[in-house]
Short mmCIF file of C-alpha atoms and ligand atoms in Angstrom, two decimals:
data_model
loop_
_atom_site.label_atom_id
_atom_site.label_comp_id
_atom_site.label_asym_id
_atom_site.label_seq_id
_atom_site.Cartn_x
_atom_site.Cartn_y
_atom_site.Cartn_z
CA MET A 20 36.65 -129.13 -159.90
CA THR A 21 35.43 -132.48 -161.38
CA ALA A 22 33.58 -134.82 -159.00
CA SER A 23 35.48 -137.49 -158.14
CA PRO A 24 32.92 -141.02 -157.37
CA PHE A 25 31.67 -141.38 -153.94
CA ARG A 26 32.74 -144.89 -152.63
CA ARG A 27 32.88 -144.99 -149.09
CA ALA A 28 30.16 -143.98 -146.89
CA ALA A 29 29.59 -143.28 -143.41
CA ILE A 30 26.81 -142.79 -141.33
CA LEU A 31 25.83 -140.70 -138.01
CA ALA A 32 22.87 -141.74 -136.19
CA ILE A 33 22.18 -138.58 -134.00
CA GLY A 34 19.61 -138.89 -130.81
CA SER A 35 20.24 -139.25 -127.35
CA GLU A 36 17.13 -141.53 -127.18
CA LEU A 37 19.21 -143.66 -129.68
CA LEU A 38 21.70 -144.21 -126.50
CA THR A 39 18.78 -145.64 -124.02
CA PRO A 40 17.86 -149.09 -123.90
CA ASN A 41 14.72 -148.14 -125.28
CA ARG A 42 15.42 -147.28 -129.15
CA ILE A 43 17.50 -148.31 -131.59
CA ASP A 44 19.19 -146.64 -134.41
CA THR A 45 17.25 -148.27 -137.95
CA ASN A 46 17.82 -145.62 -140.04
CA SER A 47 20.81 -146.23 -140.70
CA LEU A 48 19.89 -149.71 -142.01
CA PHE A 49 17.97 -147.88 -144.63
CA VAL A 50 20.35 -145.44 -145.37
CA THR A 51 22.88 -148.48 -145.90
CA SER A 52 20.54 -150.05 -148.35
CA ALA A 53 20.10 -147.13 -150.57
CA LEU A 54 23.85 -146.53 -150.97
CA ASN A 55 24.88 -149.90 -151.31
CA ALA A 56 22.11 -150.38 -154.10
CA ILE A 57 24.09 -147.80 -156.09
CA GLY A 58 27.82 -149.16 -155.26
CA ILE A 59 28.64 -146.81 -152.34
CA ASP A 60 30.06 -149.13 -149.18
CA VAL A 61 29.21 -147.88 -145.76
CA VAL A 62 32.73 -148.42 -144.05
CA PHE A 63 31.53 -147.37 -140.70
CA LYS A 64 28.72 -145.67 -138.66
CA ALA A 65 28.16 -144.39 -135.31
CA VAL A 66 25.48 -143.48 -132.91
CA ALA A 67 25.99 -140.30 -130.94
CA GLY A 68 23.64 -138.43 -128.64
CA ASP A 69 22.72 -134.49 -128.60
CA ASP A 70 25.99 -133.68 -127.85
CA ARG A 71 27.89 -131.09 -129.88
CA VAL A 72 31.35 -132.03 -128.80
CA GLU A 73 30.81 -135.85 -129.18
CA LEU A 74 29.09 -135.04 -132.53
CA GLN A 75 31.77 -132.64 -133.91
CA ALA A 76 34.66 -135.18 -133.01
CA LEU A 77 32.63 -137.85 -135.07
CA VAL A 78 31.73 -135.40 -137.84
CA ALA A 79 35.72 -134.56 -138.04
CA HIS A 80 36.56 -138.41 -138.20
CA ALA A 81 33.80 -139.08 -140.66
CA LEU A 82 35.32 -136.26 -142.91
CA GLY A 83 38.89 -137.82 -142.55
CA ARG A 84 37.92 -141.05 -144.10
CA VAL A 85 35.15 -141.28 -146.22
CA ASP A 86 33.76 -139.52 -149.24
CA LEU A 87 30.27 -139.50 -148.14
CA VAL A 88 28.74 -138.56 -144.56
CA VAL A 89 25.18 -138.95 -143.79
CA LEU A 90 23.70 -138.04 -140.59
CA THR A 91 20.34 -138.38 -139.25
CA GLY A 92 18.31 -136.76 -136.20
CA GLY A 93 18.86 -133.61 -134.59
CA LEU A 94 17.48 -131.33 -137.21
CA GLY A 95 14.36 -130.45 -134.47
CA PRO A 96 13.43 -127.09 -133.21
CA THR A 97 14.77 -127.30 -129.96
CA ASP A 98 18.14 -126.35 -128.31
CA ASP A 99 18.94 -130.02 -127.95
CA ASP A 100 18.97 -130.58 -131.91
CA VAL A 101 22.50 -129.73 -132.90
CA THR A 102 23.44 -131.41 -136.05
CA ARG A 103 23.06 -128.41 -138.41
CA GLU A 104 24.89 -125.95 -136.10
CA VAL A 105 27.79 -128.78 -135.17
CA VAL A 106 28.15 -129.82 -139.32
CA ALA A 107 27.84 -125.74 -140.34
CA ALA A 108 30.21 -124.66 -137.50
CA HIS A 109 33.09 -127.56 -138.29
CA LEU A 110 32.71 -126.97 -142.32
CA GLY A 111 33.38 -123.30 -141.64
CA LEU A 112 29.74 -122.41 -143.42
CA PRO A 113 27.97 -119.36 -141.74
CA LEU A 114 23.97 -120.01 -141.03
CA ALA A 115 21.75 -117.59 -142.29
CA GLU A 116 17.77 -117.95 -141.85
CA ASP A 117 15.84 -118.93 -145.93
CA ARG A 118 12.76 -116.89 -145.34
CA THR A 119 11.35 -119.55 -147.90
CA ILE A 120 11.47 -122.41 -145.23
CA THR A 121 10.01 -120.48 -142.47
CA ASP A 122 7.17 -119.36 -144.58
CA ALA A 123 6.56 -123.49 -145.68
CA ILE A 124 7.15 -124.19 -141.85
CA ARG A 125 4.66 -121.43 -141.01
CA ARG A 126 2.36 -122.56 -143.65
CA ARG A 127 2.14 -126.27 -141.96
CA PHE A 128 1.18 -124.77 -138.61
CA ASP A 129 -1.13 -122.51 -140.33
CA ALA A 130 -2.80 -125.44 -142.02
CA ARG A 131 -3.59 -126.97 -138.56
CA GLY A 132 -4.69 -123.77 -136.83
CA TRP A 133 -1.76 -123.39 -134.89
CA VAL A 134 1.04 -120.45 -134.41
CA MET A 135 4.40 -121.27 -135.36
CA PRO A 136 6.56 -121.06 -132.18
CA GLU A 137 9.52 -118.74 -132.91
CA ILE A 138 11.98 -121.43 -132.02
CA ASN A 139 11.19 -123.56 -135.33
CA ARG A 140 13.04 -120.79 -137.25
CA ARG A 141 16.28 -122.76 -136.19
CA GLN A 142 14.86 -125.45 -139.13
CA ALA A 143 14.82 -122.74 -141.41
CA MET A 144 18.59 -121.96 -141.12
CA VAL A 145 20.61 -122.96 -143.79
CA PRO A 146 24.44 -123.27 -144.23
CA ARG A 147 25.73 -120.70 -146.90
CA GLY A 148 26.10 -123.25 -150.23
CA ALA A 149 23.82 -125.63 -148.89
CA LEU A 150 20.80 -127.40 -150.88
CA VAL A 151 18.06 -127.27 -149.09
CA ILE A 152 15.76 -130.84 -149.27
CA ALA A 153 12.08 -130.33 -149.00
CA ASN A 154 10.40 -132.81 -146.25
CA PRO A 155 6.71 -133.10 -147.24
CA ASN A 156 6.26 -135.34 -144.04
CA GLY A 157 7.59 -132.76 -141.22
CA THR A 158 8.76 -129.22 -140.41
CA ALA A 159 12.70 -129.91 -140.88
CA PRO A 160 14.30 -129.82 -144.24
CA GLY A 161 17.07 -131.89 -145.03
CA LEU A 162 20.61 -130.21 -146.11
CA TRP A 163 23.14 -131.24 -148.99
CA ILE A 164 26.28 -129.62 -148.56
CA GLU A 165 29.33 -130.44 -151.20
CA HIS A 166 32.69 -129.92 -149.33
CA GLY A 167 35.36 -129.87 -151.89
CA THR A 168 35.17 -133.60 -153.24
CA GLN A 169 32.85 -134.75 -150.31
CA GLY A 170 29.42 -134.85 -149.76
CA VAL A 171 27.67 -134.34 -146.36
CA LEU A 172 23.55 -135.23 -146.05
CA LEU A 173 21.75 -133.84 -143.35
CA VAL A 174 18.24 -135.66 -143.11
CA PRO A 175 15.76 -135.52 -139.79
CA GLY A 176 15.47 -138.65 -137.65
CA PRO A 177 11.70 -139.46 -137.85
CA PRO A 178 11.90 -142.69 -140.36
CA ARG A 179 9.23 -141.24 -142.52
CA GLU A 180 10.42 -138.07 -143.06
CA MET A 181 13.98 -139.58 -143.61
CA ARG A 182 13.25 -142.17 -145.89
CA PRO A 183 11.68 -140.27 -149.05
CA MET A 184 14.40 -137.61 -148.76
CA VAL A 185 17.20 -139.98 -149.05
CA GLU A 186 15.55 -141.91 -151.90
CA GLN A 187 15.45 -138.41 -153.53
CA MET A 188 18.91 -137.17 -152.91
CA VAL A 189 20.00 -140.94 -154.45
CA ALA A 190 18.36 -140.27 -157.41
CA GLU A 191 19.23 -136.73 -157.83
CA ARG A 192 22.78 -136.40 -156.51
CA LEU A 193 24.22 -139.80 -155.39
CA LEU A 194 23.29 -141.79 -158.04
CA ALA A 195 25.29 -139.48 -160.73
CA ARG A 196 28.54 -139.38 -158.18
CA ALA A 197 28.37 -142.92 -157.81
CA ASP A 198 31.26 -145.18 -159.92
CA GLY A 199 28.32 -147.16 -161.50
CA ARG A 200 29.24 -150.47 -159.34
CA ARG A 201 26.41 -151.91 -158.19
CA VAL A 202 25.89 -154.55 -154.99
CA VAL A 203 23.02 -156.97 -155.85
CA ARG A 204 21.69 -159.27 -153.06
CA ARG A 205 20.03 -162.73 -153.02
CA VAL A 206 18.92 -164.09 -149.78
CA LEU A 207 18.57 -167.90 -149.77
CA LYS A 208 16.04 -169.06 -146.61
CA ILE A 209 16.65 -172.47 -145.19
CA ALA A 210 14.80 -174.32 -143.05
CA GLY A 211 15.25 -177.70 -141.07
CA ARG A 212 19.25 -177.38 -140.80
CA SER A 213 21.19 -176.14 -138.31
CA GLU A 214 23.72 -173.20 -139.17
CA SER A 215 27.01 -175.22 -138.69
CA ARG A 216 25.13 -177.94 -141.13
CA VAL A 217 24.37 -175.35 -143.78
CA GLU A 218 28.05 -174.16 -143.54
CA GLU A 219 29.66 -177.61 -144.03
CA LEU A 220 27.31 -178.55 -146.58
CA THR A 221 27.72 -175.00 -148.60
CA GLN A 222 31.17 -174.04 -147.59
CA PRO A 223 32.95 -176.26 -150.44
CA VAL A 224 30.22 -174.75 -152.61
CA TYR A 225 30.66 -170.79 -152.27
CA SER A 226 34.64 -171.05 -151.29
CA ARG A 227 34.97 -171.90 -154.84
CA TRP A 228 33.09 -168.26 -155.78
CA ARG A 229 35.84 -166.18 -154.43
CA ALA A 230 38.11 -166.94 -157.60
CA LEU A 231 35.25 -165.99 -160.11
CA ASP A 232 35.76 -162.98 -162.34
CA THR A 233 33.01 -161.61 -160.36
CA PRO A 234 33.44 -162.70 -157.30
CA VAL A 235 30.43 -163.82 -154.79
CA GLU A 236 30.52 -163.16 -151.25
CA THR A 237 28.33 -164.98 -148.60
CA THR A 238 26.93 -164.67 -144.93
CA ILE A 239 25.29 -167.06 -142.91
CA LEU A 240 23.04 -165.79 -140.78
CA ALA A 241 20.48 -167.67 -138.16
CA ALA A 242 17.08 -166.65 -136.97
CA PRO A 243 14.86 -169.03 -134.84
CA GLY A 244 14.00 -172.16 -137.22
CA GLN A 245 15.57 -170.80 -140.49
CA ILE A 246 19.25 -170.21 -141.57
CA GLU A 247 19.54 -167.47 -144.04
CA LEU A 248 22.30 -167.55 -146.99
CA HIS A 249 22.97 -163.79 -148.02
CA LEU A 250 24.80 -163.74 -151.48
CA SER A 251 26.05 -160.59 -152.76
CA ALA A 252 28.28 -159.53 -156.00
CA ARG A 253 29.42 -156.23 -157.34
CA GLY A 254 29.92 -155.17 -160.56
CA ASN A 255 28.84 -152.43 -163.21
CA ASP A 256 26.35 -154.63 -165.20
CA ALA A 257 23.30 -155.20 -162.92
CA ALA A 258 21.90 -158.07 -165.36
CA GLY A 259 25.21 -159.48 -165.35
CA LEU A 260 25.14 -159.72 -161.41
CA ASP A 261 22.00 -161.34 -161.56
CA ALA A 262 23.04 -163.96 -163.88
CA VAL A 263 26.29 -164.69 -161.55
CA LEU A 264 23.76 -164.70 -158.35
CA ASP A 265 21.27 -166.89 -159.95
CA ARG A 266 23.98 -169.32 -160.90
CA ALA A 267 25.10 -169.29 -157.51
CA ALA A 268 22.00 -169.72 -156.10
CA GLY A 269 21.10 -172.83 -158.10
CA GLU A 270 24.63 -174.36 -157.28
CA ILE A 271 23.09 -174.00 -153.23
CA GLU A 272 19.78 -175.40 -154.09
CA ALA A 273 21.60 -178.46 -155.69
CA VAL A 274 22.98 -179.12 -152.75
CA LEU A 275 20.32 -178.09 -149.88
CA ALA A 276 17.25 -178.99 -152.01
CA ASP A 277 14.06 -178.60 -150.46
CA ASP A 278 15.67 -177.18 -147.54
CA VAL A 279 15.81 -174.02 -149.25
CA PHE A 280 12.33 -172.64 -149.07
CA SER A 281 12.82 -169.23 -150.50
CA SER A 282 15.33 -167.56 -153.00
CA ASP A 283 13.46 -164.32 -153.76
CA GLY A 284 13.19 -162.98 -149.95
CA ALA A 285 9.71 -164.51 -149.51
CA SER A 286 8.99 -165.64 -145.86
CA ILE A 287 7.82 -169.17 -144.96
CA GLU A 288 4.13 -167.93 -144.66
CA GLU A 289 4.39 -166.55 -148.00
CA VAL A 290 5.70 -169.61 -149.80
CA VAL A 291 3.04 -171.94 -147.69
CA GLY A 292 0.49 -169.59 -148.99
CA ALA A 293 1.58 -169.67 -152.52
CA LEU A 294 1.76 -173.30 -152.30
CA LEU A 295 -1.86 -173.49 -150.79
CA LEU A 296 -3.16 -170.98 -153.61
CA SER A 297 -1.90 -173.49 -156.15
CA ARG A 298 -3.27 -176.50 -155.00
CA GLY A 299 -6.83 -174.77 -154.58
CA TRP A 300 -6.53 -176.21 -150.76
CA LYS A 301 -7.90 -174.23 -147.58
CA ILE A 302 -6.22 -174.76 -144.17
CA ALA A 303 -6.98 -175.14 -140.59
CA LEU A 304 -4.96 -174.81 -137.53
CA ALA A 305 -5.33 -176.30 -134.09
CA GLU A 306 -2.73 -174.92 -131.65
CA SER A 307 -1.91 -175.35 -128.30
CA CYS A 308 1.54 -174.44 -127.04
CA THR A 309 2.05 -172.06 -129.82
CA GLY A 310 -1.08 -170.19 -128.68
CA GLY A 311 -2.24 -169.14 -132.43
CA LEU A 312 0.98 -167.86 -133.67
CA ALA A 313 1.18 -170.21 -136.66
CA THR A 314 -2.07 -168.90 -137.59
CA SER A 315 -1.30 -165.37 -136.83
CA ARG A 316 1.97 -165.75 -139.38
CA LEU A 317 0.02 -167.23 -141.99
CA THR A 318 -2.50 -164.41 -141.64
CA ASP A 319 0.31 -161.79 -142.05
CA VAL A 320 0.02 -162.53 -145.50
CA SER A 321 -2.29 -160.13 -147.50
CA GLY A 322 -4.74 -162.27 -149.17
CA SER A 323 -4.66 -165.12 -146.71
CA SER A 324 -8.44 -165.41 -146.55
CA ALA A 325 -8.24 -167.18 -150.03
CA TYR A 326 -6.52 -170.26 -147.97
CA VAL A 327 -6.73 -169.99 -144.35
CA GLU A 328 -10.17 -170.99 -143.01
CA ARG A 329 -9.68 -170.95 -139.34
CA GLY A 330 -7.42 -171.59 -136.41
CA VAL A 331 -8.14 -172.47 -132.83
CA VAL A 332 -6.26 -172.13 -129.74
CA ALA A 333 -7.12 -175.37 -128.02
CA TYR A 334 -4.84 -175.04 -124.79
CA SER A 335 -6.54 -176.87 -122.09
CA ASN A 336 -7.68 -180.75 -122.51
CA GLU A 337 -11.34 -179.85 -122.31
CA ALA A 338 -10.83 -177.48 -125.27
CA LYS A 339 -8.91 -180.27 -127.36
CA ILE A 340 -12.02 -182.66 -126.27
CA ALA A 341 -14.72 -180.08 -127.20
CA MET A 342 -13.54 -177.95 -129.99
CA LEU A 343 -11.52 -180.62 -131.88
CA GLY A 344 -12.78 -184.19 -130.62
CA VAL A 345 -9.93 -185.38 -129.23
CA GLY A 346 -10.60 -188.42 -127.35
CA PRO A 347 -9.97 -188.23 -123.54
CA ASP A 348 -8.78 -191.88 -123.38
CA LEU A 349 -5.97 -190.59 -125.95
CA ILE A 350 -4.96 -187.81 -123.51
CA THR A 351 -5.04 -190.07 -120.62
CA ALA A 352 -3.26 -192.62 -122.30
CA PHE A 353 -0.36 -190.72 -124.20
CA GLY A 354 -0.48 -187.26 -122.20
CA ALA A 355 -1.61 -183.62 -124.22
CA VAL A 356 1.74 -183.57 -125.62
CA SER A 357 2.01 -186.83 -127.68
CA GLU A 358 2.28 -187.80 -131.22
CA PRO A 359 -1.22 -189.47 -131.00
CA VAL A 360 -2.81 -185.83 -129.62
CA ALA A 361 -1.02 -183.73 -132.06
CA GLN A 362 -2.39 -185.74 -134.95
CA SER A 363 -6.24 -186.18 -133.37
CA MET A 364 -5.98 -182.30 -133.05
CA ALA A 365 -4.97 -181.83 -136.84
CA GLU A 366 -7.38 -184.25 -138.00
CA GLY A 367 -10.28 -182.80 -135.78
CA ILE A 368 -9.54 -179.32 -136.99
CA ARG A 369 -9.41 -180.58 -140.64
CA ASP A 370 -12.89 -182.45 -140.14
CA ARG A 371 -14.50 -179.63 -138.66
CA ALA A 372 -13.39 -176.98 -140.73
CA LYS A 373 -14.09 -178.92 -143.90
CA VAL A 374 -10.44 -177.92 -145.61
CA ASP A 375 -7.57 -180.06 -147.25
CA VAL A 376 -4.88 -179.27 -144.99
CA GLY A 377 -5.18 -179.83 -140.97
CA VAL A 378 -2.38 -178.84 -138.50
CA GLY A 379 -2.26 -179.87 -135.04
CA ILE A 380 0.63 -178.61 -132.44
CA THR A 381 1.16 -179.47 -128.93
CA GLY A 382 3.89 -178.97 -126.66
CA ILE A 383 5.88 -177.74 -123.36
CA ALA A 384 7.17 -174.27 -124.02
CA GLY A 385 8.18 -173.99 -120.53
CA PRO A 386 10.28 -173.00 -118.54
CA THR A 387 7.97 -174.66 -116.05
CA GLY A 388 5.97 -178.43 -116.82
CA GLY A 389 8.65 -180.33 -118.39
CA THR A 390 9.47 -183.91 -117.10
CA GLU A 391 12.41 -186.20 -117.78
CA SER A 392 10.30 -187.97 -120.39
CA LYS A 393 8.61 -184.90 -121.76
CA PRO A 394 11.36 -182.12 -121.35
CA VAL A 395 10.71 -178.50 -122.09
CA GLY A 396 10.88 -177.83 -125.63
CA MET A 397 9.10 -180.97 -126.77
CA VAL A 398 6.69 -180.12 -129.09
CA CYS A 399 4.63 -182.60 -131.38
CA ILE A 400 3.18 -181.38 -134.73
CA SER A 401 0.78 -183.27 -137.05
CA VAL A 402 -0.17 -182.26 -140.66
CA VAL A 403 -2.82 -184.02 -142.37
CA THR A 404 -3.07 -183.11 -146.36
CA PRO A 405 -5.36 -185.18 -148.72
CA PRO A 406 -3.24 -187.67 -149.55
CA ARG A 407 -1.28 -188.22 -146.18
CA THR A 408 -0.57 -187.98 -142.71
CA LEU A 409 2.67 -186.92 -140.49
CA VAL A 410 3.48 -186.61 -137.28
CA ARG A 411 6.95 -185.52 -135.59
CA THR A 412 8.25 -184.82 -132.45
CA PHE A 413 10.99 -181.99 -131.88
CA ARG A 414 13.10 -180.86 -129.25
CA PHE A 415 13.25 -176.99 -129.48
CA PRO A 416 15.97 -174.90 -127.53
CA GLY A 417 15.69 -171.80 -125.95
CA ASN A 418 13.01 -169.67 -123.55
CA ARG A 419 9.38 -169.94 -123.86
CA GLU A 420 9.50 -167.40 -126.95
CA LEU A 421 12.00 -169.26 -128.73
CA VAL A 422 10.13 -172.62 -128.53
CA LYS A 423 6.90 -170.86 -129.58
CA THR A 424 8.83 -169.35 -132.65
CA PHE A 425 10.41 -172.63 -133.66
CA ALA A 426 7.42 -174.63 -133.13
CA ALA A 427 5.16 -172.22 -134.86
CA PHE A 428 7.84 -172.02 -138.09
CA THR A 429 8.41 -175.68 -138.20
CA ALA A 430 4.88 -176.43 -138.41
CA LEU A 431 4.58 -173.98 -141.33
CA ASP A 432 7.68 -175.90 -142.76
CA MET A 433 6.15 -179.30 -142.11
CA VAL A 434 3.11 -177.92 -144.26
CA ARG A 435 4.94 -176.64 -146.96
CA ARG A 436 7.10 -180.03 -147.34
CA MET A 437 3.65 -182.12 -147.26
CA ILE A 438 2.41 -179.89 -150.10
CA LEU A 439 5.56 -180.57 -151.86
CA GLU A 440 4.60 -184.19 -151.06
CA ARG A 441 8.70 -184.42 -150.28
CA VAL A 442 9.07 -185.34 -146.71
CA LYS A 443 12.10 -186.51 -145.66
CA GLY A 444 12.47 -190.39 -144.38
CA SER A 445 11.18 -192.02 -141.26
CA GLU A 446 13.78 -190.17 -138.49
CA GLY A 447 11.45 -186.81 -139.63
CA VAL A 448 12.59 -183.23 -140.40
CA GLU A 449 15.95 -182.63 -138.59
CA ALA A 450 15.09 -179.62 -135.98
CA ASN A 451 17.22 -177.06 -136.10
CA THR A 452 18.64 -176.22 -132.91
CA SER A 453 20.92 -173.38 -133.74
CA GLY A 454 20.02 -169.77 -133.29
P1 AMP B 520 14.87 -135.98 -134.53
O1 AMP B 520 14.11 -134.71 -133.92
O2 AMP B 520 14.85 -135.53 -135.94
O3 AMP B 520 16.14 -135.74 -133.52
O4 AMP B 520 14.41 -137.53 -134.62
C1 AMP B 520 13.09 -137.63 -133.67
C2 AMP B 520 12.62 -139.13 -133.74
O5 AMP B 520 13.39 -139.79 -134.70
C3 AMP B 520 13.00 -139.76 -132.52
O6 AMP B 520 12.38 -139.82 -131.44
C4 AMP B 520 13.13 -141.31 -133.04
O7 AMP B 520 11.83 -141.78 -132.64
C5 AMP B 520 13.41 -141.20 -134.47
N1 AMP B 520 14.73 -141.49 -134.53
C6 AMP B 520 15.70 -140.45 -134.99
N2 AMP B 520 16.71 -140.96 -134.98
C7 AMP B 520 16.59 -142.58 -135.45
C8 AMP B 520 17.26 -143.38 -136.04
N3 AMP B 520 18.50 -143.49 -136.30
N4 AMP B 520 16.79 -144.30 -136.19
C9 AMP B 520 15.20 -144.68 -136.00
N5 AMP B 520 14.67 -143.88 -135.50
C10 AMP B 520 14.91 -142.71 -135.23
MG1 MG B 521 16.68 -136.05 -131.55
#
């Protein structure tokens, strides 16, 4: 039988824990990314517990609809792991023990000085005709079954076991059966704009892309403080797709200008880190309501010790006075959450740390503590660089966690704009109120 290409896939995530409020299926995201990269679309996915009846129904549905079914989970040695048995029974394939697998599992136990429990032999049961995929990180091997023109891939649930096995199968089996179409994606990250404003500004641009020879699809996603514009194009020529997406990204950047802080997937902390490095500048942060979150995000980047000098959490008035030299009179006159205090915090940490860039963040994260003149979500942020000082007041929406997230993100974005020396006019950076 000549192998027809795999175009449409379904992913079934198996595991009763995935139906509780405590665990979420993330394997399908990885599998989707691996399949999309070789031009296979995921047309649906489903989560089922360790339940023969539900799983059998899903397998039947999937095999009726797609070329390729990927199942993760339920390959363990215990009675509640049913994926192998259900798939074999549905396809009418008898199971037989593969002694080489049993021996391999036994050796894993021996290496730890343990005796292999007899139930692990279940993991050595192989449906007739299936290809066994070795699992270097666990006991359960994967299985690849060709059923007529269709493919069925079974991999274990633990992500660190599943990932290398999926990668191996993509390279060794699936790539050859994909039809050569690829999906190339580009993520533009945008700061200082609401989702609706991004949509309004970019819609006239991206609506034209659908009529191109290689259409570009767009999706807008909101996260606290930032908007993401995902661009994708599909076709056979990877270099050509890259060129199409470069052009499309360029058109968006022409409209949104400096609000686009990343077009290569980099996070705001990576972008700020690269800018600081390029200037040879160091940074120190004084944080109140964010409790160190902005510093934490900067230090998420490997190599950040080259430019992060310190971050202090100055939560109480006393701390702001003692650690940063904020004048008590300033606090009395304007309040701890005020532009003069934010600026004094930024200047204070910059002087004390002897760095180029100082940041001060003070605000009301809520849900208590707000007043009419200083409502919950009000945050004052100041950034001081060698050539200039900036201080702005924002009103961020949402609960305590969101206000902190918005404030930390916005502080980093202000640093970015200050380093680029392209800060918007006197009305300040538009607060992003969506998400
Ligand atoms: P398994 O023994 O193959 O059923 O999988 C065992 C463990 O893998 C579970 O306890 C989960 O922690 C993890 N796991 C299973 N399925 C998934 C999934 N779809 N996404 C993320 N983790 C998973
Ligand atoms: Mg399980």
